[in-house]
Tab-separated table of C-alpha atoms in Angstrom:
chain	number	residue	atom	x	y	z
E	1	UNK	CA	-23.783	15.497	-12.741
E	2	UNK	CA	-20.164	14.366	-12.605
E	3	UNK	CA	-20.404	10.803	-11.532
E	4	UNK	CA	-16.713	11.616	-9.258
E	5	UNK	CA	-18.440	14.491	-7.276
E	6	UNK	CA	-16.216	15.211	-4.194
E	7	UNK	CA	-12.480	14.600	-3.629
E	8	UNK	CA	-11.333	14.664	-0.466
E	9	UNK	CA	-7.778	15.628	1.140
E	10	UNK	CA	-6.608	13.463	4.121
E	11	UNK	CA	-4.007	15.353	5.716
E	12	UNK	CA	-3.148	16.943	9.001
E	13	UNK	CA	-0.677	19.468	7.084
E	14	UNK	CA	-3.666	22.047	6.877
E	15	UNK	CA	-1.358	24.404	4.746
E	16	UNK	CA	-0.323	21.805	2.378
E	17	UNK	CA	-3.730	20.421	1.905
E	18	UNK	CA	-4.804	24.452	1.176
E	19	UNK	CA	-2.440	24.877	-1.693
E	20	UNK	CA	-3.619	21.461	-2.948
E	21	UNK	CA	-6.884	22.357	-3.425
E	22	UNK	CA	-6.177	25.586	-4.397
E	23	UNK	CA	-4.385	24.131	-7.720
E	24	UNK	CA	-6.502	21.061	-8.508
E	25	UNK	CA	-10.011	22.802	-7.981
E	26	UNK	CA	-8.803	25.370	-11.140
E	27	UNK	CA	-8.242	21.867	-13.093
E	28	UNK	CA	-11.215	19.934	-11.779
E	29	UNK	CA	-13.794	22.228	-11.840
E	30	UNK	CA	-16.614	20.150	-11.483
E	31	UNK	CA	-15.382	18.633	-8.654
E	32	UNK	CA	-16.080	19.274	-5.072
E	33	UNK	CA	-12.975	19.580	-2.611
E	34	UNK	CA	-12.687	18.683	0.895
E	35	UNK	CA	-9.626	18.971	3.585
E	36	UNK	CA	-10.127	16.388	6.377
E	37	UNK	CA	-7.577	15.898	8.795
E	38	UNK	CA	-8.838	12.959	10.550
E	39	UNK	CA	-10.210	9.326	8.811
E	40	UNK	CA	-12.478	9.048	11.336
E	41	UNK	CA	-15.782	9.825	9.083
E	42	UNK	CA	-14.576	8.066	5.909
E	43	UNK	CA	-16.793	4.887	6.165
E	44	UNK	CA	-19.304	3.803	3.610
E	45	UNK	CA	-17.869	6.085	1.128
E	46	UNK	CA	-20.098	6.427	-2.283
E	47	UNK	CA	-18.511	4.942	-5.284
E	48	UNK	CA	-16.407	6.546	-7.273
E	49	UNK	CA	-15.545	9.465	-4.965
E	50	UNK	CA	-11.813	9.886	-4.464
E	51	UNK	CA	-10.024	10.342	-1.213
E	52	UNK	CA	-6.284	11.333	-1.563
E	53	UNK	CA	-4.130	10.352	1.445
E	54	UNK	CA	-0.803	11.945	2.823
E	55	UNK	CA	1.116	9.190	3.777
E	56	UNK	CA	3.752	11.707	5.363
E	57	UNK	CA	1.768	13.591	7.951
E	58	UNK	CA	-0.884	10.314	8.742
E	59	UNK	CA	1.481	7.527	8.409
E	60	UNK	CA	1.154	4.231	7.561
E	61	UNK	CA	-2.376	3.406	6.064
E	62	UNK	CA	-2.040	-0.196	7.466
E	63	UNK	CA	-1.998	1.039	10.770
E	64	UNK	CA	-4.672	3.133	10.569
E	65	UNK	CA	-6.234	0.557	9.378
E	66	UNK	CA	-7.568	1.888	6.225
E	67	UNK	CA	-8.766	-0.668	3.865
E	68	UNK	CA	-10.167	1.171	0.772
E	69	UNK	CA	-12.312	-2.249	0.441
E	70	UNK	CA	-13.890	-1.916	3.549
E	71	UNK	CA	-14.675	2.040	3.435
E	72	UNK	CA	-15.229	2.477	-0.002
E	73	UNK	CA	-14.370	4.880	-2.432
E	74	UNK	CA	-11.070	5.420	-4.577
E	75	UNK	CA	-8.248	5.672	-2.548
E	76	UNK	CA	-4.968	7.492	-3.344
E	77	UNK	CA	-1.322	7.461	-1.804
E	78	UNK	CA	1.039	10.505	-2.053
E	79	UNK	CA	3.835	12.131	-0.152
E	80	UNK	CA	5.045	8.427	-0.122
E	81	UNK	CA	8.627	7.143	0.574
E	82	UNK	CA	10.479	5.710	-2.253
E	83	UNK	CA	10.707	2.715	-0.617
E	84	UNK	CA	6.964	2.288	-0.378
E	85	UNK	CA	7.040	1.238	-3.762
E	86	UNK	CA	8.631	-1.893	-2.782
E	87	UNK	CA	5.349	-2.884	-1.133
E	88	UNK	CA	2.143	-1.223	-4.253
E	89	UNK	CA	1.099	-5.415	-4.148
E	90	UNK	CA	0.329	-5.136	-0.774
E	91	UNK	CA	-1.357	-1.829	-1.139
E	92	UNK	CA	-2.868	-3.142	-4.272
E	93	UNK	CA	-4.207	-5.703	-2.531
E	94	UNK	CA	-5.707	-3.688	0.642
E	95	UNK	CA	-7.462	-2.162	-2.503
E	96	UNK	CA	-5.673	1.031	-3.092
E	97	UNK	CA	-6.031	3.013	-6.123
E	98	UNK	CA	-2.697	4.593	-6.827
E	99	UNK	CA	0.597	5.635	-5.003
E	100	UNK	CA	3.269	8.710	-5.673
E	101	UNK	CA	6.552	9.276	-4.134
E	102	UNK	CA	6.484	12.561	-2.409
E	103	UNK	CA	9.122	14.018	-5.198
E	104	UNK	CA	6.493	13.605	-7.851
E	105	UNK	CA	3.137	14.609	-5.781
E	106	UNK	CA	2.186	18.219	-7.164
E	107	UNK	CA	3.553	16.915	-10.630
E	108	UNK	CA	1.924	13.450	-11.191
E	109	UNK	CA	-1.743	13.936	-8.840
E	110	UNK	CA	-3.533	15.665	-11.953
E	111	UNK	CA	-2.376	12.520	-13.994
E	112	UNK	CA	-3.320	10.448	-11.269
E	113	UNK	CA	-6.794	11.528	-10.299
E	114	UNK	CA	-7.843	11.457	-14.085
E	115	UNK	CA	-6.126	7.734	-14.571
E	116	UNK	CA	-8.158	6.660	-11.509
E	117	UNK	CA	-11.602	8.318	-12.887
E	118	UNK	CA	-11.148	6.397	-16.196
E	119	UNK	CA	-11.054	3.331	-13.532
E	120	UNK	CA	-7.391	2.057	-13.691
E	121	UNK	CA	-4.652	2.050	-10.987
E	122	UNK	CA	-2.060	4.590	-11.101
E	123	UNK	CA	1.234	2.606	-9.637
E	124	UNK	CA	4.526	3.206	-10.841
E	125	UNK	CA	5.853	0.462	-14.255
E	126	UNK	CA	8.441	-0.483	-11.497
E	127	UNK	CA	6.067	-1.295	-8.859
E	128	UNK	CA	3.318	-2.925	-11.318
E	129	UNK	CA	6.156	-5.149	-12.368
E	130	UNK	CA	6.852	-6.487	-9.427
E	131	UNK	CA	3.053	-7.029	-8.123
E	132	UNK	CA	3.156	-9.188	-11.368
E	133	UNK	CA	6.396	-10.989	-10.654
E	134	UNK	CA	5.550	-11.589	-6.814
E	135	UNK	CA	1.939	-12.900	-8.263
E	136	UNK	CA	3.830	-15.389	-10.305
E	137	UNK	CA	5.673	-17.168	-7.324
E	138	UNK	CA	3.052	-18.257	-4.873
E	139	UNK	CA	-0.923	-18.988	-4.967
E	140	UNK	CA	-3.582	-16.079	-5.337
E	141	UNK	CA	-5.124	-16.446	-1.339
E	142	UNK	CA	-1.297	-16.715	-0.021
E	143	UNK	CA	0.355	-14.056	-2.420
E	144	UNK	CA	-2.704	-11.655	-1.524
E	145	UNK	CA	-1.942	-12.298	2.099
E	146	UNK	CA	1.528	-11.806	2.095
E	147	UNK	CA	1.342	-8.422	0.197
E	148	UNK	CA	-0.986	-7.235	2.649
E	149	UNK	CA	1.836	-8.294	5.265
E	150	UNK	CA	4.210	-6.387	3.823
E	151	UNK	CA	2.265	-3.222	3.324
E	152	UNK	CA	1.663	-3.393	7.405
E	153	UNK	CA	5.157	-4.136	8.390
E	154	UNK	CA	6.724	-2.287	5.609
E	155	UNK	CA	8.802	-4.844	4.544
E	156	UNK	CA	11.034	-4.377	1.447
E	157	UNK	CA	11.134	-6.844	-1.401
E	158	UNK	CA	14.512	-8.848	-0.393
E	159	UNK	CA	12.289	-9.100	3.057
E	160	UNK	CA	9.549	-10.310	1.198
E	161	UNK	CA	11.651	-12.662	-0.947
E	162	UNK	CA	13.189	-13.759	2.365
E	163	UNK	CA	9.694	-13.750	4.239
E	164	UNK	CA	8.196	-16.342	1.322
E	165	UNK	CA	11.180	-18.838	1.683
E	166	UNK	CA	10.806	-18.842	5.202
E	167	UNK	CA	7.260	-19.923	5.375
E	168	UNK	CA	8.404	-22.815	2.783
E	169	UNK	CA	10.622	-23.566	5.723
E	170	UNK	CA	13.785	-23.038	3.417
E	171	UNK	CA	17.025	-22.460	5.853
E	172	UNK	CA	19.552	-19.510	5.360
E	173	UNK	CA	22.104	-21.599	3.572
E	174	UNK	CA	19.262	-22.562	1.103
E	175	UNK	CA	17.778	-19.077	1.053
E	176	UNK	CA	21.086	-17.961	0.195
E	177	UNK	CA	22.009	-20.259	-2.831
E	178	UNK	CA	18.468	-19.251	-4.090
E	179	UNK	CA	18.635	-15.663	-4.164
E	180	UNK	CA	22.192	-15.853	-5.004
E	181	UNK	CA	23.599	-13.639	-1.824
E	182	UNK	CA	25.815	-14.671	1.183
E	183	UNK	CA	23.932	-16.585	4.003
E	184	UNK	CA	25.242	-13.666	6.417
E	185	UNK	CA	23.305	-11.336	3.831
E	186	UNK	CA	19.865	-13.550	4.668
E	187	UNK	CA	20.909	-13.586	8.555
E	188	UNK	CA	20.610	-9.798	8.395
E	189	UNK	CA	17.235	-9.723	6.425
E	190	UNK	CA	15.916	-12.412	8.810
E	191	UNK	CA	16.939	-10.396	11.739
E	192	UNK	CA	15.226	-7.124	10.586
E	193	UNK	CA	11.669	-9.034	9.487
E	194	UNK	CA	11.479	-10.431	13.043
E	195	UNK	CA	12.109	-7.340	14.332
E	196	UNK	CA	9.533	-5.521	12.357
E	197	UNK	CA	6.919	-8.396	13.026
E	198	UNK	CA	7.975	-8.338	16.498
E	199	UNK	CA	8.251	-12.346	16.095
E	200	UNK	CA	10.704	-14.276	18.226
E	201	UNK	CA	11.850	-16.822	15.639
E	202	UNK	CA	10.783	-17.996	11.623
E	203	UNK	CA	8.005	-20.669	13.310
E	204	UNK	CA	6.303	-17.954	14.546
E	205	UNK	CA	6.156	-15.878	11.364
E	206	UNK	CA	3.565	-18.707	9.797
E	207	UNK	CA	1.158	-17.651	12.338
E	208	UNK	CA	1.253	-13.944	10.355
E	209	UNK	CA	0.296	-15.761	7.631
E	210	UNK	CA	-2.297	-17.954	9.218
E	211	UNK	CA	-4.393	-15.234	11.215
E	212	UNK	CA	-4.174	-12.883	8.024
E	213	UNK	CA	-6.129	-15.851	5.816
E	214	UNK	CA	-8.616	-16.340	8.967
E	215	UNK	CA	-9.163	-12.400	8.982
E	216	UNK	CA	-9.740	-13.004	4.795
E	217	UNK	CA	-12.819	-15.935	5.112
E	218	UNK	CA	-14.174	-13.929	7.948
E	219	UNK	CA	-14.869	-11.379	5.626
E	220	UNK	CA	-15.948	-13.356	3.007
E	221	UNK	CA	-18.673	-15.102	4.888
């Protein structure tokens, strides 16, 4: 017996999910197919069985709050926005197996599935380049955190440059010299992470931080 039995389709684009199936159960044969279009049974999924999410008709996984780690299972992204890219550490992180950009779903999800049953990630050489460049600037617990931030605010990677040197308590001017930009350039990238964190000022984005790596030891005890 095929130790990936089932695959299942997450999507609430019934007709989508139909033609899906249609073209991957002629390549995976052995494999048994399932459309879902609600997460509300995937908990304590058995290893190794795959679970391919649409991104563009359920949203973002964060907010469902989907962590692959907590229901199991091998977890794909696709239908994704290009700019989702910009945040595979934090979906790394959550646990995620792979992501594709929309333009490349029908394409690349063969590749993908059979990358993810040999047990490696399928992420873009872009966005595997900067997990490992973002994993290079700050500590494992706080990195991991702060990817996992991003992913649930969908913050791009100037945001999360900007984000990081704000919780060192760096100001704009100083933000600005470092990343080489105008200090009206950081004002605007401040502006929008606030926004999306629906924070009132930078002291309060440490908290973010702070409840995240609570939420992490929780888990772990």
């Amino acid at each position: 017996m095929n130790k990936y039995s089932k695959i299942y389709i997450v999507s609430t684009n019934s007709e989508w999910a139909d033609i899906l199936i249609g073209g991957l159960s002629t390549i995976f044969v052995s494999y048994n197919f399932q459309h879902l279009t609600s997460l509300s049974n995937l908990w304590n999924i058995r290893p190794r069985t795959i679970v391919i999410y649409d991104k563009e008709s359920l949203g973002n996984p964060s907010l469902n709050l989907v962590s692959p780690g907590e229901r199991g299972g091998e977890w794909v992204i696709v239908n994704a926005k290009q700019c989702d890219t910009e945040s595979s550490a934090g979906f790394i992180a959550l646990g995620f197996s792979g992501l594709i950009d929309k333009a490349y779903t029908i394409e690349m999800l063969p590749k993908a599935i059979r990358t993810v049953i040999s047990g490696q990630l399928w992420f873009s050489r872009e966005a595997m380049s900067l997990s490992l460049k973002q994993a290079t600037h700050i500590g494992h617990q706080s990195n991991h955190s702060i990817n996992i931030l991003a992913v649930k605010y969908a913050l791009t990677v100037r945001e999360q440059q900007v984000f990081l040197y704000l919780l060192q308590g760096s100001s704009n001017k100083e933000i600005a010299m470092q990343m080489n930009v105008s200090p009206s350039t950081i004002k605007c990238h401040v502006s929008s992470i606030l926004l999306k964190t629906g924070k009132n000022g930078r002291r309060q984005l440490f908290s973010l931080l702070v409840d995240n790596e609570k939420k992490v030891l929780a888990s772990t005890v």
